[in-house]
GROMACS .gro file of C-alpha atoms in nm:
model
  275
    1MET     CA    1   2.918  -7.719   1.777
    2THR     CA    2   3.042  -8.070   1.693
    3GLU     CA    3   2.904  -8.299   1.437
    4THR     CA    4   2.796  -8.546   1.708
    5ARG     CA    5   2.584  -8.275   1.892
    6THR     CA    6   2.427  -8.161   1.565
    7GLU     CA    7   2.329  -8.522   1.493
    8GLN     CA    8   2.170  -8.553   1.843
    9GLY     CA    9   2.024  -8.213   1.850
   10GLU     CA   10   1.657  -8.314   1.776
   11LEU     CA   11   1.666  -8.626   1.995
   12TRP     CA   12   1.752  -8.433   2.312
   13ARG     CA   13   1.550  -8.112   2.237
   14GLN     CA   14   1.227  -8.322   2.241
   15PHE     CA   15   1.264  -8.351   2.606
   16LEU     CA   16   1.236  -7.970   2.648
   17ARG     CA   17   0.856  -7.965   2.714
   18GLN     CA   18   0.594  -7.755   2.883
   19ASP     CA   19   0.575  -7.998   3.168
   20TRP     CA   20   0.963  -7.935   3.252
   21TYR     CA   21   0.870  -7.570   3.278
   22LYS     CA   22   0.588  -7.642   3.507
   23ALA     CA   23   0.816  -7.869   3.718
   24ILE     CA   24   1.041  -7.570   3.798
   25GLY     CA   25   0.776  -7.448   4.044
   26ALA     CA   26   0.697  -7.788   4.178
   27ARG     CA   27   1.053  -7.915   4.246
   28ARG     CA   28   1.167  -7.931   4.599
   29SER     CA   29   1.488  -8.087   4.728
   30ARG     CA   30   1.420  -8.398   4.954
   31ARG     CA   31   1.670  -8.545   5.197
   32ARG     CA   32   1.438  -8.822   5.332
   33PHE     CA   33   1.324  -9.084   5.108
   34ALA     CA   34   1.080  -9.381   5.128
   35TYR     CA   35   1.207  -9.730   5.056
   36PRO     CA   36   0.977  -9.854   4.775
   37PRO     CA   37   1.191  -9.936   4.460
   38LEU     CA   38   1.167  -9.738   4.139
   39ALA     CA   39   1.045 -10.039   3.933
   40ALA     CA   40   0.755  -9.846   3.775
   41VAL     CA   41   0.968  -9.579   3.624
   42ASN     CA   42   1.312  -9.742   3.631
   43ASN     CA   43   1.316  -9.816   3.249
   44TRP     CA   44   1.192  -9.469   3.159
   45LEU     CA   45   1.452  -9.304   3.372
   46TRP     CA   46   1.712  -9.508   3.202
   47HIS     CA   47   1.586  -9.417   2.865
   48VAL     CA   48   1.588  -9.042   2.961
   49CYS     CA   49   1.944  -9.066   3.077
   50ARG     CA   50   2.058  -9.219   2.758
   51ARG     CA   51   1.865  -8.985   2.524
   52PHE     CA   52   1.896  -8.651   2.693
   53ARG     CA   53   2.252  -8.576   2.600
   54PRO     CA   54   2.269  -8.198   2.507
   55PHE     CA   55   2.650  -8.221   2.508
   56PRO     CA   56   2.848  -8.524   2.383
   57ASP     CA   57   3.110  -8.506   2.660
   58VAL     CA   58   2.857  -8.521   2.951
   59GLU     CA   59   2.621  -8.788   3.045
   60ALA     CA   60   2.379  -8.891   3.316
   61VAL     CA   61   2.393  -9.253   3.447
   62LEU     CA   62   2.111  -9.416   3.655
   63VAL     CA   63   2.267  -9.623   3.931
   64ASN     CA   64   2.033  -9.861   4.113
   65ARG     CA   65   2.229  -9.868   4.428
   66PRO     CA   66   2.138  -9.693   4.762
   67ALA     CA   67   2.276  -9.347   4.762
   68GLU     CA   68   2.399  -9.381   5.120
   69THR     CA   69   2.661  -9.618   5.004
   70ILE     CA   70   2.850  -9.328   4.822
   71LEU     CA   71   2.768  -9.026   5.051
   72THR     CA   72   3.019  -8.931   5.291
   73GLY     CA   73   2.821  -8.752   5.554
   74ALA     CA   74   2.612  -8.450   5.614
   75ILE     CA   75   2.538  -8.225   5.325
   76GLY     CA   76   2.676  -7.899   5.433
   77PRO     CA   77   2.454  -7.779   5.732
   78TYR     CA   78   2.150  -7.943   5.599
   79GLY     CA   79   2.181  -8.299   5.733
   80LYS     CA   80   2.226  -8.638   5.595
   81ILE     CA   81   2.041  -8.781   5.307
   82ARG     CA   82   1.867  -9.109   5.394
   83GLY     CA   83   1.664  -9.376   5.219
   84ALA     CA   84   1.715  -9.308   4.843
   85GLN     CA   85   1.751  -9.641   4.669
   86ALA     CA   86   1.899  -9.509   4.342
   87PHE     CA   87   2.109  -9.209   4.217
   88ILE     CA   88   2.200  -9.028   3.921
   89ALA     CA   89   2.591  -9.009   3.842
   90LEU     CA   90   2.686  -8.715   3.634
   91LEU     CA   91   2.990  -8.797   3.419
   92GLY     CA   92   3.206  -8.573   3.198
   93LYS     CA   93   3.552  -8.535   3.054
   94SER     CA   94   3.804  -8.464   3.324
   95THR     CA   95   3.942  -8.171   3.101
   96GLY     CA   96   3.774  -7.954   2.853
   97ASP     CA   97   3.593  -7.626   2.819
   98ASN     CA   98   3.252  -7.558   2.981
   99VAL     CA   99   3.209  -7.907   3.131
  100PHE     CA  100   3.068  -7.768   3.461
  101GLU     CA  101   2.791  -7.572   3.290
  102GLN     CA  102   2.712  -7.868   3.070
  103VAL     CA  103   2.693  -8.108   3.374
  104GLY     CA  104   2.439  -7.858   3.538
  105TYR     CA  105   2.232  -7.819   3.242
  106THR     CA  106   2.224  -8.204   3.180
  107GLY     CA  107   2.170  -8.298   3.547
  108GLU     CA  108   1.888  -8.057   3.585
  109GLY     CA  109   1.698  -8.201   3.287
  110ILE     CA  110   1.699  -8.530   3.470
  111VAL     CA  111   1.577  -8.367   3.795
  112LEU     CA  112   1.286  -8.197   3.607
  113GLU     CA  113   1.184  -8.520   3.446
  114ALA     CA  114   1.199  -8.704   3.775
  115THR     CA  115   0.980  -8.429   3.919
  116VAL     CA  116   0.725  -8.497   3.634
  117CYS     CA  117   0.731  -8.857   3.718
  118GLY     CA  118   0.635  -8.786   4.083
  119LEU     CA  119   0.981  -8.845   4.214
  120ASN     CA  120   1.207  -8.637   4.447
  121THR     CA  121   1.563  -8.554   4.412
  122CYS     CA  122   1.857  -8.368   4.570
  123TRP     CA  123   2.164  -8.226   4.402
  124VAL     CA  124   2.503  -8.334   4.573
  125GLY     CA  125   2.810  -8.181   4.439
  126GLY     CA  126   3.081  -8.255   4.694
  127THR     CA  127   3.021  -8.487   4.981
  128PHE     CA  128   3.034  -8.821   4.796
  129ARG     CA  129   3.293  -9.082   4.723
  130ARG     CA  130   3.400  -9.037   4.365
  131GLU     CA  131   3.621  -9.344   4.364
  132ALA     CA  132   3.305  -9.555   4.453
  133VAL     CA  133   3.070  -9.383   4.211
  134GLY     CA  134   3.277  -9.418   3.899
  135PRO     CA  135   3.287  -9.797   3.886
  136MET     CA  136   2.921  -9.817   3.960
  137ALA     CA  137   2.834  -9.573   3.668
  138GLY     CA  138   3.084  -9.732   3.424
  139ILE     CA  139   3.331  -9.440   3.405
  140HIS     CA  140   3.571  -9.437   3.123
  141ARG     CA  141   3.925  -9.314   3.107
  142GLY     CA  142   3.961  -8.955   3.076
  143GLU     CA  143   3.621  -8.896   3.261
  144ARG     CA  144   3.540  -8.787   3.615
  145VAL     CA  145   3.229  -8.780   3.840
  146TYR     CA  146   3.114  -8.421   3.881
  147GLY     CA  147   2.801  -8.485   4.102
  148VAL     CA  148   2.531  -8.724   4.210
  149ILE     CA  149   2.158  -8.680   4.240
  150PRO     CA  150   1.991  -8.912   4.499
  151ILE     CA  151   1.646  -9.009   4.353
  152GLY     CA  152   1.331  -9.175   4.488
  153TYR     CA  153   0.997  -9.113   4.651
  154GLY     CA  154   0.999  -8.860   4.918
  155ALA     CA  155   0.918  -8.979   5.268
  156PRO     CA  156   0.556  -8.909   5.362
  157SER     CA  157   0.669  -8.672   5.651
  158TRP     CA  158   0.907  -8.392   5.611
  159CYS     CA  159   1.190  -8.347   5.848
  160PHE     CA  160   1.266  -8.010   6.007
  161THR     CA  161   1.549  -7.942   5.761
  162GLU     CA  162   1.334  -8.022   5.454
  163LYS     CA  163   1.065  -7.787   5.576
  164LEU     CA  164   1.328  -7.513   5.630
  165LEU     CA  165   1.469  -7.556   5.286
  166SER     CA  166   1.127  -7.578   5.115
  167GLY     CA  167   1.001  -7.240   5.213
  168PHE     CA  168   1.003  -7.184   5.582
  169GLY     CA  169   1.330  -7.020   5.620
  170ARG     CA  170   1.584  -6.806   5.429
  171THR     CA  171   1.753  -7.084   5.245
  172HIS     CA  172   1.469  -7.106   4.993
  173ARG     CA  173   1.447  -6.743   4.931
  174ARG     CA  174   1.556  -6.611   4.597
  175LYS     CA  175   1.698  -6.280   4.509
  176PRO     CA  176   1.454  -6.051   4.309
  177VAL     CA  177   1.530  -6.038   3.926
  178ALA     CA  178   1.621  -5.672   3.955
  179ASP     CA  179   1.912  -5.767   4.171
  180LEU     CA  180   2.049  -6.026   3.932
  181ILE     CA  181   2.065  -5.804   3.609
  182VAL     CA  182   2.392  -5.623   3.542
  183GLU     CA  183   2.372  -5.305   3.354
  184ALA     CA  184   2.001  -5.270   3.403
  185ASP     CA  185   1.851  -4.987   3.193
  186GLY     CA  186   1.503  -4.993   3.354
  187ALA     CA  187   1.343  -5.046   3.007
  188SER     CA  188   1.029  -5.282   2.989
  189ARG     CA  189   1.115  -5.624   2.864
  190PRO     CA  190   0.931  -5.850   2.633
  191PRO     CA  191   0.733  -6.141   2.795
  192TRP     CA  192   0.983  -6.407   2.693
  193VAL     CA  193   1.265  -6.231   2.866
  194VAL     CA  194   1.047  -6.191   3.198
  195ALA     CA  195   0.958  -6.555   3.188
  196ALA     CA  196   1.317  -6.664   3.109
  197LEU     CA  197   1.468  -6.458   3.393
  198GLU     CA  198   1.202  -6.572   3.652
  199ALA     CA  199   1.264  -6.931   3.566
  200ALA     CA  200   1.638  -6.902   3.597
  201ARG     CA  201   1.596  -6.714   3.926
  202LEU     CA  202   1.419  -7.026   4.072
  203ALA     CA  203   1.705  -7.259   3.982
  204PRO     CA  204   1.864  -7.454   4.281
  205SER     CA  205   2.216  -7.382   4.376
  206ALA     CA  206   2.466  -7.529   4.629
  207PHE     CA  207   2.388  -7.351   4.963
  208ASN     CA  208   2.144  -7.148   4.790
  209ARG     CA  209   2.418  -6.914   4.677
  210GLN     CA  210   2.256  -6.802   4.349
  211PRO     CA  211   2.577  -6.711   4.169
  212TRP     CA  212   2.412  -6.628   3.842
  213ARG     CA  213   2.391  -6.282   3.696
  214PHE     CA  214   2.229  -6.176   3.362
  215ARG     CA  215   2.304  -5.914   3.098
  216VAL     CA  216   1.996  -5.862   2.878
  217THR     CA  217   1.949  -5.722   2.529
  218GLU     CA  218   1.655  -5.720   2.311
  219ASP     CA  219   1.729  -6.054   2.156
  220SER     CA  220   1.963  -6.221   2.408
  221ILE     CA  221   2.028  -6.303   2.762
  222ALA     CA  222   2.391  -6.362   2.888
  223VAL     CA  223   2.451  -6.564   3.206
  224LEU     CA  224   2.757  -6.445   3.416
  225VAL     CA  225   2.905  -6.606   3.717
  226ASP     CA  226   2.942  -6.407   4.042
  227HIS     CA  227   3.282  -6.531   4.178
  228LYS     CA  228   3.222  -6.348   4.515
  229GLY     CA  229   3.197  -6.567   4.822
  230ARG     CA  230   3.298  -6.924   4.891
  231ASP     CA  231   3.281  -7.209   4.645
  232HIS     CA  232   3.230  -7.464   4.924
  233GLY     CA  233   3.403  -7.721   4.695
  234VAL     CA  234   3.139  -7.715   4.432
  235SER     CA  235   3.179  -7.515   4.112
  236LYS     CA  236   2.947  -7.226   4.084
  237ARG     CA  237   2.954  -7.288   3.702
  238ILE     CA  238   2.754  -7.604   3.769
  239ASP     CA  239   2.482  -7.378   3.938
  240CYS     CA  240   2.499  -7.153   3.626
  241GLY     CA  241   2.439  -7.460   3.410
  242ILE     CA  242   2.130  -7.537   3.586
  243ALA     CA  243   2.011  -7.178   3.557
  244MET     CA  244   2.081  -7.198   3.175
  245LEU     CA  245   1.817  -7.485   3.136
  246HIS     CA  246   1.564  -7.296   3.348
  247LEU     CA  247   1.623  -6.986   3.130
  248GLU     CA  248   1.573  -7.179   2.801
  249LEU     CA  249   1.245  -7.347   2.934
  250GLY     CA  250   1.109  -6.999   3.037
  251ALA     CA  251   1.172  -6.861   2.694
  252LEU     CA  252   1.018  -7.165   2.533
  253SER     CA  253   0.699  -7.131   2.755
  254GLN     CA  254   0.653  -6.797   2.557
  255GLY     CA  255   0.716  -6.972   2.212
  256VAL     CA  256   1.069  -6.838   2.194
  257ARG     CA  257   1.356  -7.070   2.074
  258GLY     CA  258   1.714  -6.983   2.077
  259LYS     CA  259   2.084  -7.106   2.073
  260TRP     CA  260   2.348  -7.110   2.335
  261GLU     CA  261   2.703  -6.978   2.286
  262PHE     CA  262   2.961  -7.033   2.555
  263LEU     CA  263   3.165  -6.721   2.659
  264PRO     CA  264   3.495  -6.658   2.843
  265ASP     CA  265   3.489  -6.603   3.223
  266PRO     CA  266   3.322  -6.436   3.403
  267GLU     CA  267   3.067  -6.474   3.145
  268VAL     CA  268   2.918  -6.827   3.103
  269ALA     CA  269   2.698  -6.846   2.805
  270ARG     CA  270   2.463  -6.632   2.592
  271PHE     CA  271   2.116  -6.741   2.488
  272THR     CA  272   2.018  -6.575   2.151
  273ARG     CA  273   1.666  -6.583   2.021
  274THR     CA  274   1.632  -6.735   1.690
  275ALA     CA  275   1.260  -6.783   1.658
   0.00000   0.00000   0.00000
């Protein structure tokens, strides 16, 4: 842990609130947005992006430009994103350890705060023009754009694709917790572990691939990445970073605090209970 992160620790942790945990169940990806501007919440979103910096090498930047100007086409099999008048750019060092996981953790924090504010979002990890996003977001030398998140007010009516993704088809289904635990011993687990695993299970992932796995002990949960299957051009470790934040919020909902330790592949990180 660097000195910078230690100094910033209390500033970003104040965002890990109960309403973020509640937003996990309320969040739904949207691909059609209404056109009203974000004026009412613009300053607050800018503030959150500036202050929610769990990792000094990763940042989220609010860009008040139509997302369609930087998207390159259909998002996988799910159709184009239309109408979002702003987006979040996720920037990080172009080299370095654990940057993908840190991007996922940071970006999902902004997604959950947007949900609390009544906004809608959609993670985009591959089909966007990095060369266009970088200058808009004020990228620095040695950084790259790892993802974008279109943000705005969802359109009043849902298109067929959105209905499919929000619960009317397979793409929104999640694997049961039992299928995600490695070396399961069948023992009963404390409430904080149950809540943490369930919150992590509900994390969004590219193409709903759910690449996270968990190794559970009495006082810790390790997140592992399942390398089976295609990457589709988007790192599975970003998905695991999203699950890390959900896991921590689930633990906090039961009054349990902890710390993260990054681990070598195929493990990602371990959350160890501290209080």
